[in-house]
XYZ file of C-alpha atoms in Angstrom:
410
model
C 14.341 -13.490 -1.878
C 11.809 -10.722 -1.342
C 9.768 -9.798 -4.409
C 8.679 -6.182 -4.763
C 5.059 -5.386 -5.591
C 5.515 -2.421 -7.901
C 3.064 0.445 -7.674
C 4.632 1.864 -10.818
C 3.407 -1.216 -12.690
C -0.087 -0.591 -11.306
C -0.003 3.061 -12.401
C 1.268 2.086 -15.850
C -1.623 -0.365 -16.136
C -4.120 2.308 -15.072
C -2.778 4.800 -17.590
C -3.165 2.239 -20.364
C -6.688 1.337 -19.225
C -7.945 4.914 -19.024
C -6.006 6.618 -21.811
C -8.798 5.862 -24.349
C -11.085 8.156 -22.343
C -8.797 11.128 -22.956
C -10.475 11.927 -26.265
C -13.809 12.231 -24.439
C -12.459 14.342 -21.580
C -10.025 16.777 -23.202
C -12.559 18.739 -25.343
C -14.790 19.392 -22.303
C -12.311 21.611 -20.428
C -13.141 19.848 -17.172
C -10.813 20.514 -14.259
C -9.579 18.889 -11.076
C -8.536 21.265 -8.270
C -5.531 20.178 -6.199
C -4.906 22.442 -3.208
C -1.762 22.288 -1.100
C 0.014 24.454 1.458
C 3.484 25.952 1.439
C 5.624 26.113 4.607
C 7.129 29.288 6.001
C 10.867 29.772 6.404
C 10.663 29.515 10.198
C 8.350 26.493 10.340
C 9.594 23.429 12.289
C 11.596 20.890 10.222
C 9.001 18.140 10.751
C 6.270 20.347 9.311
C 8.419 21.255 6.330
C 9.020 17.554 5.637
C 5.287 16.826 5.702
C 4.541 19.646 3.285
C 7.374 18.523 1.015
C 5.749 15.079 0.827
C 2.449 16.842 0.112
C 4.112 18.750 -2.740
C 5.482 15.559 -4.312
C 2.053 13.931 -4.092
C 0.310 16.973 -5.604
C 2.723 17.041 -8.544
C 2.078 13.343 -9.191
C -1.666 13.985 -9.173
C -1.249 16.806 -11.696
C 0.515 14.430 -14.088
C -2.054 11.681 -13.579
C -5.113 13.845 -14.191
C -3.548 15.617 -17.160
C -2.852 12.188 -18.675
C -6.629 11.672 -18.653
C -7.283 14.973 -20.421
C -8.378 16.955 -17.368
C -6.955 20.366 -16.636
C -5.171 20.228 -13.289
C -5.695 23.407 -11.278
C -2.724 23.196 -8.889
C -3.410 25.779 -6.171
C -0.530 26.541 -3.804
C -1.632 28.353 -0.647
C 1.175 30.573 0.706
C 2.441 30.665 4.293
C 0.101 32.564 6.569
C -3.028 31.699 4.594
C -6.075 32.878 6.540
C -9.332 31.034 7.069
C -11.086 33.511 4.787
C -8.570 32.962 1.985
C -8.813 29.181 2.171
C -12.603 29.294 2.377
C -12.694 31.495 -0.732
C -10.595 29.016 -2.739
C -12.820 26.117 -1.682
C -16.021 27.996 -2.456
C -14.759 28.982 -5.894
C -14.008 25.329 -6.691
C -17.367 24.254 -5.272
C -19.291 26.696 -7.477
C -17.321 26.202 -10.678
C -19.235 23.684 -12.853
C -16.071 22.861 -14.798
C -14.264 21.770 -11.623
C -15.371 18.157 -11.341
C -13.219 17.079 -8.381
C -11.408 18.735 -5.477
C -8.454 17.358 -3.511
C -6.947 19.070 -0.464
C -3.455 17.778 0.224
C -2.969 16.731 3.821
C -1.976 17.956 6.230
C -3.353 21.501 6.045
C -2.418 23.877 8.869
C -4.375 22.991 12.006
C -6.454 26.179 12.026
C -7.553 25.514 8.434
C -8.323 21.802 8.686
C -11.980 22.233 9.829
C -12.681 24.236 6.655
C -12.003 21.153 4.515
C -15.515 20.032 5.485
C -16.891 22.912 3.395
C -15.831 21.073 0.262
C -18.752 19.951 -1.912
C -19.033 16.230 -0.981
C -20.054 15.382 -4.542
C -16.631 16.613 -5.707
C -14.720 14.882 -2.908
C -12.950 11.974 -4.632
C -10.561 11.351 -1.723
C -13.083 10.862 1.116
C -12.058 13.942 3.101
C -15.566 15.065 4.078
C -16.107 12.608 6.929
C -18.689 10.180 5.606
C -20.367 12.544 3.146
C -18.089 11.647 0.232
C -19.308 9.038 -2.263
C -16.333 6.921 -1.126
C -15.888 5.075 2.144
C -12.118 5.538 2.325
C -9.399 7.686 0.838
C -7.714 6.553 -2.369
C -4.576 5.460 -0.518
C -6.551 3.195 1.824
C -8.574 1.671 -1.017
C -5.410 1.088 -3.038
C -3.704 -0.619 -0.100
C -6.644 -2.966 0.390
C -6.668 -3.880 -3.287
C -2.950 -4.677 -3.138
C -3.568 -6.851 -0.065
C -6.498 -8.822 -1.472
C -4.607 -11.293 -3.729
C -2.577 -12.321 -0.669
C -5.596 -12.665 1.639
C -7.729 -15.436 0.168
C -7.286 -17.888 3.051
C -8.326 -15.832 6.101
C -4.919 -14.518 7.204
C -4.290 -12.195 10.133
C -3.576 -8.687 8.832
C -1.725 -6.274 11.095
C -2.431 -2.562 10.501
C 0.226 -0.356 12.080
C -1.050 3.207 12.440
C -4.662 2.039 12.597
C -5.968 5.245 14.199
C -4.602 7.640 11.585
C -6.557 8.984 8.627
C -5.312 6.365 6.159
C -5.183 3.639 8.812
C -8.838 4.138 9.722
C -9.780 3.746 6.057
C -7.732 0.552 5.756
C -9.263 -0.912 8.914
C -12.814 -0.024 7.881
C -12.414 -1.466 4.392
C -10.706 -4.690 5.461
C -13.207 -5.226 8.257
C -16.108 -4.789 5.822
C -14.504 -7.486 3.680
C -14.490 -9.856 6.657
C -10.750 -10.011 7.314
C -9.162 -10.728 10.687
C -7.280 -7.656 11.874
C -4.607 -6.792 14.394
C -4.866 -3.042 15.011
C -1.735 -1.339 16.350
C -0.965 2.302 17.031
C 1.155 4.581 19.203
C 2.025 2.952 22.520
C 1.433 -0.621 21.335
C 4.158 -3.269 21.202
C 4.823 -3.406 17.463
C 6.631 -6.725 17.839
C 3.150 -8.241 17.855
C 3.212 -8.000 14.059
C 5.358 -11.144 14.158
C 2.150 -13.094 14.728
C 0.431 -11.668 11.632
C 0.527 -13.046 8.099
C 0.315 -9.669 6.340
C 1.610 -6.343 7.663
C 0.294 -2.938 6.549
C 2.145 0.097 7.922
C 0.650 3.551 7.428
C 2.378 5.633 10.095
C 4.666 7.895 8.052
C 7.253 7.294 10.782
C 10.531 6.429 9.017
C 11.997 3.049 9.935
C 9.393 2.178 12.555
C 9.505 -1.476 11.445
C 12.748 -3.402 11.171
C 14.319 -6.860 11.519
C 12.956 -7.140 15.044
C 9.408 -7.007 13.649
C 9.326 -8.646 10.225
C 9.608 -12.372 9.560
C 10.066 -14.641 6.514
C 6.512 -15.938 7.005
C 5.097 -12.472 6.263
C 3.668 -13.082 2.817
C 3.217 -9.337 2.184
C 4.401 -6.150 3.873
C 2.753 -2.935 2.654
C 4.795 0.187 3.398
C 2.851 3.382 2.699
C 5.320 5.704 4.404
C 6.826 8.497 2.317
C 9.144 10.936 4.057
C 11.537 13.031 1.902
C 15.049 13.417 3.291
C 17.470 16.341 3.104
C 19.720 14.421 0.706
C 16.887 13.936 -1.783
C 16.143 10.342 -0.828
C 12.855 9.049 0.581
C 12.261 6.843 3.611
C 9.319 4.608 4.382
C 8.052 2.888 7.507
C 10.253 -0.186 6.874
C 13.985 -0.064 7.505
C 16.164 -1.005 4.538
C 17.795 -3.639 6.738
C 14.449 -5.491 6.731
C 13.740 -5.297 3.001
C 14.911 -8.877 2.338
C 12.910 -10.551 5.097
C 9.242 -10.828 3.928
C 8.156 -12.727 0.829
C 6.643 -9.637 -0.842
C 7.029 -5.931 -0.129
C 5.758 -2.646 -1.560
C 8.928 -0.537 -1.870
C 9.422 3.144 -1.057
C 9.461 4.959 -3.379
C 7.521 3.270 -6.164
C 4.979 1.350 -4.096
C 1.763 2.727 -2.640
C 2.238 6.293 -3.956
C 1.625 5.283 -7.589
C -1.203 2.975 -6.415
C -2.941 6.014 -4.915
C -2.648 7.798 -8.275
C -4.102 4.790 -10.113
C -7.056 4.703 -7.713
C -7.797 8.408 -8.144
C -7.625 8.043 -11.918
C -10.098 5.182 -11.808
C -12.453 7.125 -9.565
C -12.551 10.251 -11.699
C -12.992 8.290 -14.941
C -15.885 6.355 -13.460
C -17.511 9.508 -12.118
C -17.156 11.666 -15.198
C -16.959 9.375 -18.210
C -17.811 5.699 -17.763
C -19.231 4.184 -14.553
C -18.292 0.765 -15.914
C -14.663 1.562 -16.695
C -12.374 -1.418 -15.962
C -10.468 -1.687 -12.701
C -6.718 -1.942 -12.340
C -5.619 -5.121 -10.602
C -2.673 -6.672 -8.811
C -2.116 -10.162 -10.177
C -2.077 -13.012 -7.642
C 1.435 -14.132 -6.705
C 2.673 -17.336 -5.098
C 3.365 -17.198 -1.392
C 4.001 -19.600 1.442
C 1.768 -19.649 4.509
C 3.218 -19.402 7.978
C 2.681 -23.129 8.577
C 4.338 -24.055 5.293
C 7.344 -21.827 5.809
C 7.921 -22.326 9.510
C 7.357 -26.068 9.686
C 10.547 -27.334 11.253
C 12.098 -23.826 11.377
C 12.322 -22.442 14.937
C 11.613 -18.733 15.286
C 14.639 -16.896 16.696
C 14.168 -15.407 20.124
C 13.849 -11.591 20.244
C 17.239 -11.320 21.913
C 18.987 -12.920 18.941
C 17.400 -10.783 16.256
C 19.630 -7.932 15.115
C 19.742 -5.617 12.148
C 22.447 -7.788 10.580
C 20.513 -11.053 10.668
C 17.799 -10.985 7.947
C 19.915 -12.902 5.449
C 20.900 -15.431 8.106
C 17.251 -15.954 9.000
C 16.340 -16.546 5.374
C 19.278 -18.926 4.920
C 18.296 -20.850 8.035
C 14.739 -21.192 6.782
C 15.948 -22.302 3.381
C 18.366 -24.840 4.827
C 15.730 -26.269 7.134
C 13.207 -26.597 4.314
C 15.846 -28.290 2.181
C 16.521 -30.694 5.039
C 12.822 -31.477 5.342
C 12.515 -32.024 1.612
C 15.449 -34.432 1.738
C 13.539 -36.636 4.171
C 13.454 -37.190 7.948
C 16.767 -37.321 9.780
C 17.773 -40.279 11.905
C 19.270 -38.939 15.111
C 21.564 -41.451 16.741
C 23.131 -41.697 20.177
C 25.534 -38.855 19.355
C 22.714 -36.437 18.678
C 24.499 -33.218 19.590
C 27.472 -33.755 17.282
C 25.743 -35.564 14.444
C 22.878 -33.045 14.301
C 25.335 -30.179 13.888
C 27.084 -31.995 11.051
C 23.736 -32.991 9.592
C 22.556 -29.398 9.652
C 25.644 -28.298 7.726
C 25.096 -31.083 5.202
C 21.428 -30.196 4.845
C 22.369 -26.562 4.325
C 24.814 -27.538 1.576
C 22.220 -29.786 -0.042
C 19.618 -27.007 0.110
C 22.011 -24.506 -1.445
C 22.851 -26.908 -4.236
C 19.317 -28.143 -4.834
C 17.332 -24.933 -5.109
C 16.044 -26.004 -8.487
C 14.571 -29.233 -7.107
C 10.817 -29.312 -6.815
C 11.163 -30.649 -3.285
C 12.135 -27.202 -1.982
C 9.004 -25.072 -1.517
C 10.959 -21.816 -1.344
C 12.646 -22.560 -4.659
C 9.289 -23.643 -6.065
C 7.738 -20.333 -4.984
C 10.614 -18.425 -6.554
C 10.184 -20.325 -9.827
C 6.461 -19.609 -9.820
C 7.092 -15.916 -9.161
C 9.483 -15.638 -12.084
C 7.702 -18.083 -14.375
C 10.865 -20.174 -14.715
C 10.105 -23.849 -15.096
C 6.916 -25.806 -14.654
C 8.123 -29.086 -13.195
C 5.855 -31.346 -11.219
C 5.721 -31.353 -7.456
C 7.172 -34.390 -5.779
C 5.764 -36.266 -2.809
C 5.950 -34.442 0.486
C 6.392 -31.015 -1.095
C 4.665 -28.079 0.530
C 2.890 -26.237 -2.242
C 2.998 -22.440 -2.278
C -0.334 -20.723 -2.298
C -0.959 -18.658 -5.406
C -3.905 -16.304 -5.434
C -6.818 -18.005 -7.191
C -5.736 -21.506 -6.140
C -6.193 -20.542 -2.498
C -9.589 -20.848 -0.783
C -11.726 -17.998 -2.054
C -13.166 -15.578 0.482
C -16.820 -14.681 0.371
C -16.035 -10.969 0.226
C -13.767 -9.425 -2.372
C -13.005 -5.759 -2.777
C -15.180 -4.150 -5.406
C -14.210 -0.584 -6.255
C -17.253 1.582 -5.510
C -19.420 2.643 -8.408
C -19.748 6.437 -8.355
C -23.034 8.280 -8.622
C -23.987 9.026 -12.189
C -23.073 12.516 -13.422
C -25.659 15.088 -12.482
C -26.110 13.860 -8.912
C -26.538 16.068 -5.836
C -24.284 19.078 -5.656
C -23.148 18.761 -9.258
């Protein structure tokens, strides 16, 4: 069963870590400027959806920064905002010594986007100023990479879908700097190639772009950073709901990467303005099965047989096959075709009835995830990999230390 990696848990952890700094921040009257754009009545529906997502994100940032004791200056630019008007707002925030950080919600209107580069780089905590920010990637990209790291200790292949976008470029740059093996995919590529990866990161903002035809039970983690509000009030991500039960771990939408972005921004601003050595939020290592462990003896279904109704069947087939392997090698006789079919049914029944046995690696992984039981592992068992027990990579993500207060442009 797929386990969700909760961004809300990460944000709750960050709030607890940084709440003690509130008493230092609140009396100073320091501010964070959050600038977003409002659509016009006659704007295209797709543009309205993007700006609605921007609004939700801005409101979450207001809550996060106010929790730290900062005053959140939420600036809403009306439809028809001119270059001069936007430039004036940016310049005012640049020159105000009490405004310690500036965030421009993306996407701004196309004719205004170049003006974002006029932001004071020293106040750019979301890496919008093209290499002049103190940070190498936006908060979303950094947060994604930190969620990935506990699952990437043994040199897995990480697929990044949407690798040429703003967030995707940050993810690719960060993961490459850490020495990971990447599969970069974007518009026009065959996304079914993600089947060959161990971890999938999707940052396209294209609802339902990944489904049961793409995801597999051997995917130890699928990160979905899509967030597209719907007319009925719901939200869709890059992963179809029909595929939610396929991978071993998944960041859900909503409640996944959005709160992780907030936690990362909170950490950045605390380190910049209060304590450069403030603690980092973390995602605890979780047990997972490698592709070899999970697929040993389990044939991958051909693309033609994969439909939106098959995720549960795929998982059941994998479970039954692993139970059969744990029960010991089969002895095919002369009547292989008939006896194998009966044997498969028997093995499936045994697997369903023996989930608690330590000989079933999927059951063992589930027990480790939930903390239920600590039985020994019998001979021939495939052990799930669990974070620190996996081979440690030479590079680990270290959240960047900000310049000390009083640096250039402050």
